[in-house]
mmCIF file of C-alpha atoms and ligand atoms in Angstrom:
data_model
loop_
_atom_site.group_PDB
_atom_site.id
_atom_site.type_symbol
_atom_site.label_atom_id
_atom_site.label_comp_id
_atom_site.label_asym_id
_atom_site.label_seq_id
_atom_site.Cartn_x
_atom_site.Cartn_y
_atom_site.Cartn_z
ATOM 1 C CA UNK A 87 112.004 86.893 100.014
ATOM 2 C CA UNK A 88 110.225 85.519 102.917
ATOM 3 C CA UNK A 89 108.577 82.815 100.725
ATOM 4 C CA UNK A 90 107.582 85.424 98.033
ATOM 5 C CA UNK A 91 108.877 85.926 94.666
ATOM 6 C CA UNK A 92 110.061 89.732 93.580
ATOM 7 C CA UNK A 93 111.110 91.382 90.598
ATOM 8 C CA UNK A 94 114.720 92.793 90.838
ATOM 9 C CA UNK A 95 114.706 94.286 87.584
ATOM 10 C CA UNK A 96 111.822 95.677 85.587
ATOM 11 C CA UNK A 97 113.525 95.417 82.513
ATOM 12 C CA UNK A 98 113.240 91.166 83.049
ATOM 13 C CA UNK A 99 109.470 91.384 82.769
ATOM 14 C CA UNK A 100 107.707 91.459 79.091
ATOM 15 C CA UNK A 101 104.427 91.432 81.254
ATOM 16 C CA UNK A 102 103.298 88.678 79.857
ATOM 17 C CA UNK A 103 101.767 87.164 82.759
ATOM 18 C CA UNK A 104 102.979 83.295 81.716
ATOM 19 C CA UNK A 105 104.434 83.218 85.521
ATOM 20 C CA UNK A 106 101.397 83.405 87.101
ATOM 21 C CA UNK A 107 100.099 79.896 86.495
ATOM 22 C CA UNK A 108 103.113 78.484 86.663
ATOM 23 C CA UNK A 109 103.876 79.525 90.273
ATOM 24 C CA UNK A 110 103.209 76.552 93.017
ATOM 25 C CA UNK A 111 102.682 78.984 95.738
ATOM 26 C CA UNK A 112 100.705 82.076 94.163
ATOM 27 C CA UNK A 113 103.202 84.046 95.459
ATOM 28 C CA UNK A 114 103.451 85.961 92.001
ATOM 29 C CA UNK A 115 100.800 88.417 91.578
ATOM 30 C CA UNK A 116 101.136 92.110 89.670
ATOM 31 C CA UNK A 117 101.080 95.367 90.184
ATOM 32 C CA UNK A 118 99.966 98.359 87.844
ATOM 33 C CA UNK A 119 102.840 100.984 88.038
ATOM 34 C CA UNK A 120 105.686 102.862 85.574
ATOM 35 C CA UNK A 121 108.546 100.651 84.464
ATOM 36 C CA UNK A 122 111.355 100.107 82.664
ATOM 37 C CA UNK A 123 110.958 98.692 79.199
ATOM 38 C CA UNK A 124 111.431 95.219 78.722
ATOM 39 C CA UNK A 125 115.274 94.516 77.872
ATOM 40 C CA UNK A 126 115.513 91.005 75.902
ATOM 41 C CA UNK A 127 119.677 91.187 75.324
ATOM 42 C CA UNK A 128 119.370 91.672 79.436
ATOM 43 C CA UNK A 129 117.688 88.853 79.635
ATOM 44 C CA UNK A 130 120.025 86.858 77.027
ATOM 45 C CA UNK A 131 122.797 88.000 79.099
ATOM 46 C CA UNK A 132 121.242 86.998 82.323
ATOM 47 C CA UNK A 133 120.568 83.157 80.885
ATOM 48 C CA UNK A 134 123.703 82.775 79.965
ATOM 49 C CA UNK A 135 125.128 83.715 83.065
ATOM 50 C CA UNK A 136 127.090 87.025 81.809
ATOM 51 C CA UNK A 137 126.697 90.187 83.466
ATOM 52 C CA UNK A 138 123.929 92.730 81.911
ATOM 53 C CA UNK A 139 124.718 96.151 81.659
ATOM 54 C CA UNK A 140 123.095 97.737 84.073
ATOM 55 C CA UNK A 141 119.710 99.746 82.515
ATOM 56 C CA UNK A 142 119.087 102.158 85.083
ATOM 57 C CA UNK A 143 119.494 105.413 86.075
ATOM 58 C CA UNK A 144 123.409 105.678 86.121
ATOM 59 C CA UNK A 145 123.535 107.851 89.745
ATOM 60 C CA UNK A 146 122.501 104.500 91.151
ATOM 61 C CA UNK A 147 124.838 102.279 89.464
ATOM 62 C CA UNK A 148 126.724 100.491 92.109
ATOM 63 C CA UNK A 149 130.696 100.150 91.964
ATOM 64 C CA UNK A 150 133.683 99.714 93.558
ATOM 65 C CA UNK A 151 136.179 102.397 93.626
ATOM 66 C CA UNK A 152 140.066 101.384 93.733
ATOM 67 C CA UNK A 153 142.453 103.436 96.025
ATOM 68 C CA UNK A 154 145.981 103.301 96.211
ATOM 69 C CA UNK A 155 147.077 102.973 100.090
ATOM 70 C CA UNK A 156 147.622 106.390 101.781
ATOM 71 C CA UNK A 157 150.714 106.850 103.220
ATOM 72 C CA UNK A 158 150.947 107.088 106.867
ATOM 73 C CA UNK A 159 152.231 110.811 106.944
ATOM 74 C CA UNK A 160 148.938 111.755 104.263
ATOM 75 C CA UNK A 161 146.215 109.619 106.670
ATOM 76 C CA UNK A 162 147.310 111.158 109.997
ATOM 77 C CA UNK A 163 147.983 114.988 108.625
ATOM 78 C CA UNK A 164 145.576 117.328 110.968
ATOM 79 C CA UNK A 165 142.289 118.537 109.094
ATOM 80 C CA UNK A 166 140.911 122.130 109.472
ATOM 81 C CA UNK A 167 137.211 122.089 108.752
ATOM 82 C CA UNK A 168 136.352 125.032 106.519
ATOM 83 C CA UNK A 169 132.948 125.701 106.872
ATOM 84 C CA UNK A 170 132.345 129.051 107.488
ATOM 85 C CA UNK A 171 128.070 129.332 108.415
ATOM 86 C CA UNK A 172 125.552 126.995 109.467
ATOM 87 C CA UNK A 173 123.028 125.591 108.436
ATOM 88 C CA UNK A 174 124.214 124.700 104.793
ATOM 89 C CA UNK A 175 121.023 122.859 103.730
ATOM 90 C CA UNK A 176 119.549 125.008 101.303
ATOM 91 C CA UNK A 177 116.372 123.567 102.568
ATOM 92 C CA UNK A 178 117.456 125.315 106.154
ATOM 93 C CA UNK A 179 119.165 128.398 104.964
ATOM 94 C CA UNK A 180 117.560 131.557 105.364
ATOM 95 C CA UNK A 181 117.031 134.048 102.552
ATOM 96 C CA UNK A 182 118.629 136.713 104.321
ATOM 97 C CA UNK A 183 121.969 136.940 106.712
ATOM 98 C CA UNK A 184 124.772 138.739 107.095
ATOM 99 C CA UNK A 185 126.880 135.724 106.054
ATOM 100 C CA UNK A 186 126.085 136.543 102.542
ATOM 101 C CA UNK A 187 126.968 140.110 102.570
ATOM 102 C CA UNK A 188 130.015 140.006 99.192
ATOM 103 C CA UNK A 189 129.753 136.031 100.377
ATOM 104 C CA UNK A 190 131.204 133.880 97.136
ATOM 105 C CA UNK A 191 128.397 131.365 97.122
ATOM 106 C CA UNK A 192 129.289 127.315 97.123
ATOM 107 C CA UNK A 193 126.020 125.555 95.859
ATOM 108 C CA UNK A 194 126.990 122.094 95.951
ATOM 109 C CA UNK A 195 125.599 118.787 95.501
ATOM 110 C CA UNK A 196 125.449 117.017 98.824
ATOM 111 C CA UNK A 197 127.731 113.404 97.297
ATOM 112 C CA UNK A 198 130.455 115.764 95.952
ATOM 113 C CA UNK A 199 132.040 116.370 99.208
ATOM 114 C CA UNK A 200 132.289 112.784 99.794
ATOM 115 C CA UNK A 201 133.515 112.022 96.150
ATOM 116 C CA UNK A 202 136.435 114.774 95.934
ATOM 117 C CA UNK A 203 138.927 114.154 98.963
ATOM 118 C CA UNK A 204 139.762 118.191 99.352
ATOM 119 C CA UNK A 205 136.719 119.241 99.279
ATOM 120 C CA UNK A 206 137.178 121.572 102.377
ATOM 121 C CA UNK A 207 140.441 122.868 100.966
ATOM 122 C CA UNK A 208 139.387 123.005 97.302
ATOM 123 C CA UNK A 209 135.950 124.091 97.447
ATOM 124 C CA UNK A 210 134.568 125.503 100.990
ATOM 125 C CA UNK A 211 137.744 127.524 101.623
ATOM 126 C CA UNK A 212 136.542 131.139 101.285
ATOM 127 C CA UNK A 213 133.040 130.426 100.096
ATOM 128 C CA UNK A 214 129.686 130.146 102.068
ATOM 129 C CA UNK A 215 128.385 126.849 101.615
ATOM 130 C CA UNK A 216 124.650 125.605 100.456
ATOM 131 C CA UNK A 217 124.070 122.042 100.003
ATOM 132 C CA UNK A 218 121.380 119.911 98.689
ATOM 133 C CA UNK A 219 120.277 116.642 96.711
ATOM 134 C CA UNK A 220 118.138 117.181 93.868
ATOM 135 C CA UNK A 221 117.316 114.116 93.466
ATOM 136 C CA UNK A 222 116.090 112.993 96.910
ATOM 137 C CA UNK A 223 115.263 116.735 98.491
ATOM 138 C CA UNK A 224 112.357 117.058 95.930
ATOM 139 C CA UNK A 225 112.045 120.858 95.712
ATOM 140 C CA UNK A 226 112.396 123.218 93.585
ATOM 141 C CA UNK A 227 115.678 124.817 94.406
ATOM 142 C CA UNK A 228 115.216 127.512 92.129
ATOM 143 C CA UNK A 229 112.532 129.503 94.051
ATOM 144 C CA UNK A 230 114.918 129.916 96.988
ATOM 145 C CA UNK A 231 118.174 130.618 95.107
ATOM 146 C CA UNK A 232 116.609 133.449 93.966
ATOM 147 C CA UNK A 233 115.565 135.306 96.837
ATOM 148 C CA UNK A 234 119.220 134.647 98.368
ATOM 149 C CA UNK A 235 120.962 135.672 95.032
ATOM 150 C CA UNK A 236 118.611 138.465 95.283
ATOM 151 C CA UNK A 237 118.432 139.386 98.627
ATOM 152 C CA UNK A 238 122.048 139.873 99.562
ATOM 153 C CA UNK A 239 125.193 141.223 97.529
ATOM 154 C CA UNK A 240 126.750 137.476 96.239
ATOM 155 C CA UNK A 241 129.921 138.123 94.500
ATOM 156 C CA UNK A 242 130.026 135.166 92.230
ATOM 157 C CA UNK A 243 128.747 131.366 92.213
ATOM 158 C CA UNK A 244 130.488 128.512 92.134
ATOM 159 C CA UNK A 245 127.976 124.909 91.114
ATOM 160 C CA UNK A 246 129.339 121.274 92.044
ATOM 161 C CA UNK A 247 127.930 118.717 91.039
ATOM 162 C CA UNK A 248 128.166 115.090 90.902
ATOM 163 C CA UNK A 249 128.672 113.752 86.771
ATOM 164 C CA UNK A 250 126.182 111.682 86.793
ATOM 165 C CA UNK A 251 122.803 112.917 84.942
ATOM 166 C CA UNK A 252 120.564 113.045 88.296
ATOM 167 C CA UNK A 253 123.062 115.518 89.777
ATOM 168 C CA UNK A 254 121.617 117.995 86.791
ATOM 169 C CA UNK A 255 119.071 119.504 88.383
ATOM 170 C CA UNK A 256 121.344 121.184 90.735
ATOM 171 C CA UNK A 257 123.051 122.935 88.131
ATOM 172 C CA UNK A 258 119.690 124.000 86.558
ATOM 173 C CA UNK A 259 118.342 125.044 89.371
ATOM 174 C CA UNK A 260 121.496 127.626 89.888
ATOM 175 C CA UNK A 261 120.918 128.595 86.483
ATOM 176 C CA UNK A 262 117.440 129.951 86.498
ATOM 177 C CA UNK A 263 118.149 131.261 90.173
ATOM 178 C CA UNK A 264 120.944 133.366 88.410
ATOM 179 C CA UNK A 265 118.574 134.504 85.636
ATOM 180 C CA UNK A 266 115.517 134.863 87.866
ATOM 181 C CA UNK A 267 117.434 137.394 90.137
ATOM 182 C CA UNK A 268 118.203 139.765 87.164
ATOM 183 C CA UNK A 269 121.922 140.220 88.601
ATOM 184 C CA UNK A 270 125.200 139.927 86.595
ATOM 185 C CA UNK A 271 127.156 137.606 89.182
ATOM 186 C CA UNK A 272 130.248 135.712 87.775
ATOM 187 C CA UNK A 273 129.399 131.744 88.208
ATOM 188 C CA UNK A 274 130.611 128.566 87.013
ATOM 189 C CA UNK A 275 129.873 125.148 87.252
ATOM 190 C CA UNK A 276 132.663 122.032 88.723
ATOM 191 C CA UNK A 277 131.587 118.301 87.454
ATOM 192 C CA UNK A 278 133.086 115.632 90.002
ATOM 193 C CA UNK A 279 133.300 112.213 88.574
ATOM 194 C CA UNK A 280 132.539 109.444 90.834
ATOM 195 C CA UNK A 281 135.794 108.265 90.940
ATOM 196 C CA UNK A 282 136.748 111.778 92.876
ATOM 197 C CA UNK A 283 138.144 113.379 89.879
ATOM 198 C CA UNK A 284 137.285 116.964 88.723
ATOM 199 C CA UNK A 285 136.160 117.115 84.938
ATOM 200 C CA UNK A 286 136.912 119.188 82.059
HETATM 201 S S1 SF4 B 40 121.492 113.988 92.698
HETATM 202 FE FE1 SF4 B 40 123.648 114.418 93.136
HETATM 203 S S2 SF4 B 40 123.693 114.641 95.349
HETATM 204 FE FE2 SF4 B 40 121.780 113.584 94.857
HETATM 205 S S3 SF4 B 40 122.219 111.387 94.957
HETATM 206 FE FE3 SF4 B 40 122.527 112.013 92.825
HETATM 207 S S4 SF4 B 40 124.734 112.487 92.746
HETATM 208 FE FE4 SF4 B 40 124.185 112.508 94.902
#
């Protein structure tokens, strides 16, 4: 890139170092950091010109998604937004408001509304809505799931998430919050596959 070699995948590199000499530009050099392990049936697969199963973290695993066409009468239907406070960060929410008074909480995970078409209908409906990403907010949304679960009367919790293992922490998160507050409030967690599909 721009006349300089990078590494696309960390799992390529034994760290040897035999590159360096053998580059006519010195436009290899190293860096110190964490990596993935070296992956020699990656690199087996890469030489002989077959895909290699992708080594990292499967929430970034990039794929195509096949749709049947929508029908003309399904595309062009009106859609009622269901959101019923703002904000629904949970970064921006405050810990108290009178949105939450006997408020069924909606903690979700912020790809899941993009993943699972009726989300609105399915999921917002009826529900006050917090979002976040725990992957990419880099909180703790613990601390502040427990002042709102114990700050105003919640009648029961509802966690979606995304399947893949990043998505996790979300789930935690509404766990400890729920045993951190010392309340009894009925909650359950929905897994969302990436393919839009709700899980068992
Ligand atoms: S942690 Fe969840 S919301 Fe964040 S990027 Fe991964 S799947 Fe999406």
């Amino acid at each position: 890139m721009d006349g300089k070699a990078q590494l696309l995948r960390d799992d390529y590199c034994d760290g040897l170092g035999d590159c360096l000499p053998h580059c006519p530009t010195n436009a290899i050099t190293f860096e110190e950091r964490e990596a993935q392990a070296y992956d020699a049936a990656a690199v087996a697969a890469k030489k002989q010109g077959k895909p290699a199963a992708f080594a990292g973290c499967p929430g970034q695993r990039a794929m195509a998604i096949k749709r049947e066409a929508q029908s003309a009468a399904a595309s062009t239907a009106p859609a009622e937004s269901c959101l019923q406070q703002w904000p629904v960060q949970i970064k921006l929410a405050p810990l108290q408001a009178p949105y939450f008074d006997k408020a069924k909480l909606l903690i979700a995970a912020d790809c899941t509304a993009y993943a699972y078409a009726r989300f609105h209908q399915d999921f917002i409906k009826g529900h006050i809505t917090l979002i976040g990403c725990p992957k990419l907010d880099s909180v703790d949304y613990s601390e502040k799931l427990t002042e709102i679960i114990k700050n105003n009367d919640i009648q029961s919790v509802t966690v979606v998430r995304m399947e893949v293992p990043c998505c996790g922490g979300l789930e935690m998160a509404a766990k400890k919050a729920l045993q951190q507050s010392g309340k009894f409030i009925p909650w359950q967690i929905v897994t969302i596959s990436t393919e839009g599909k709700i899980l068992d």
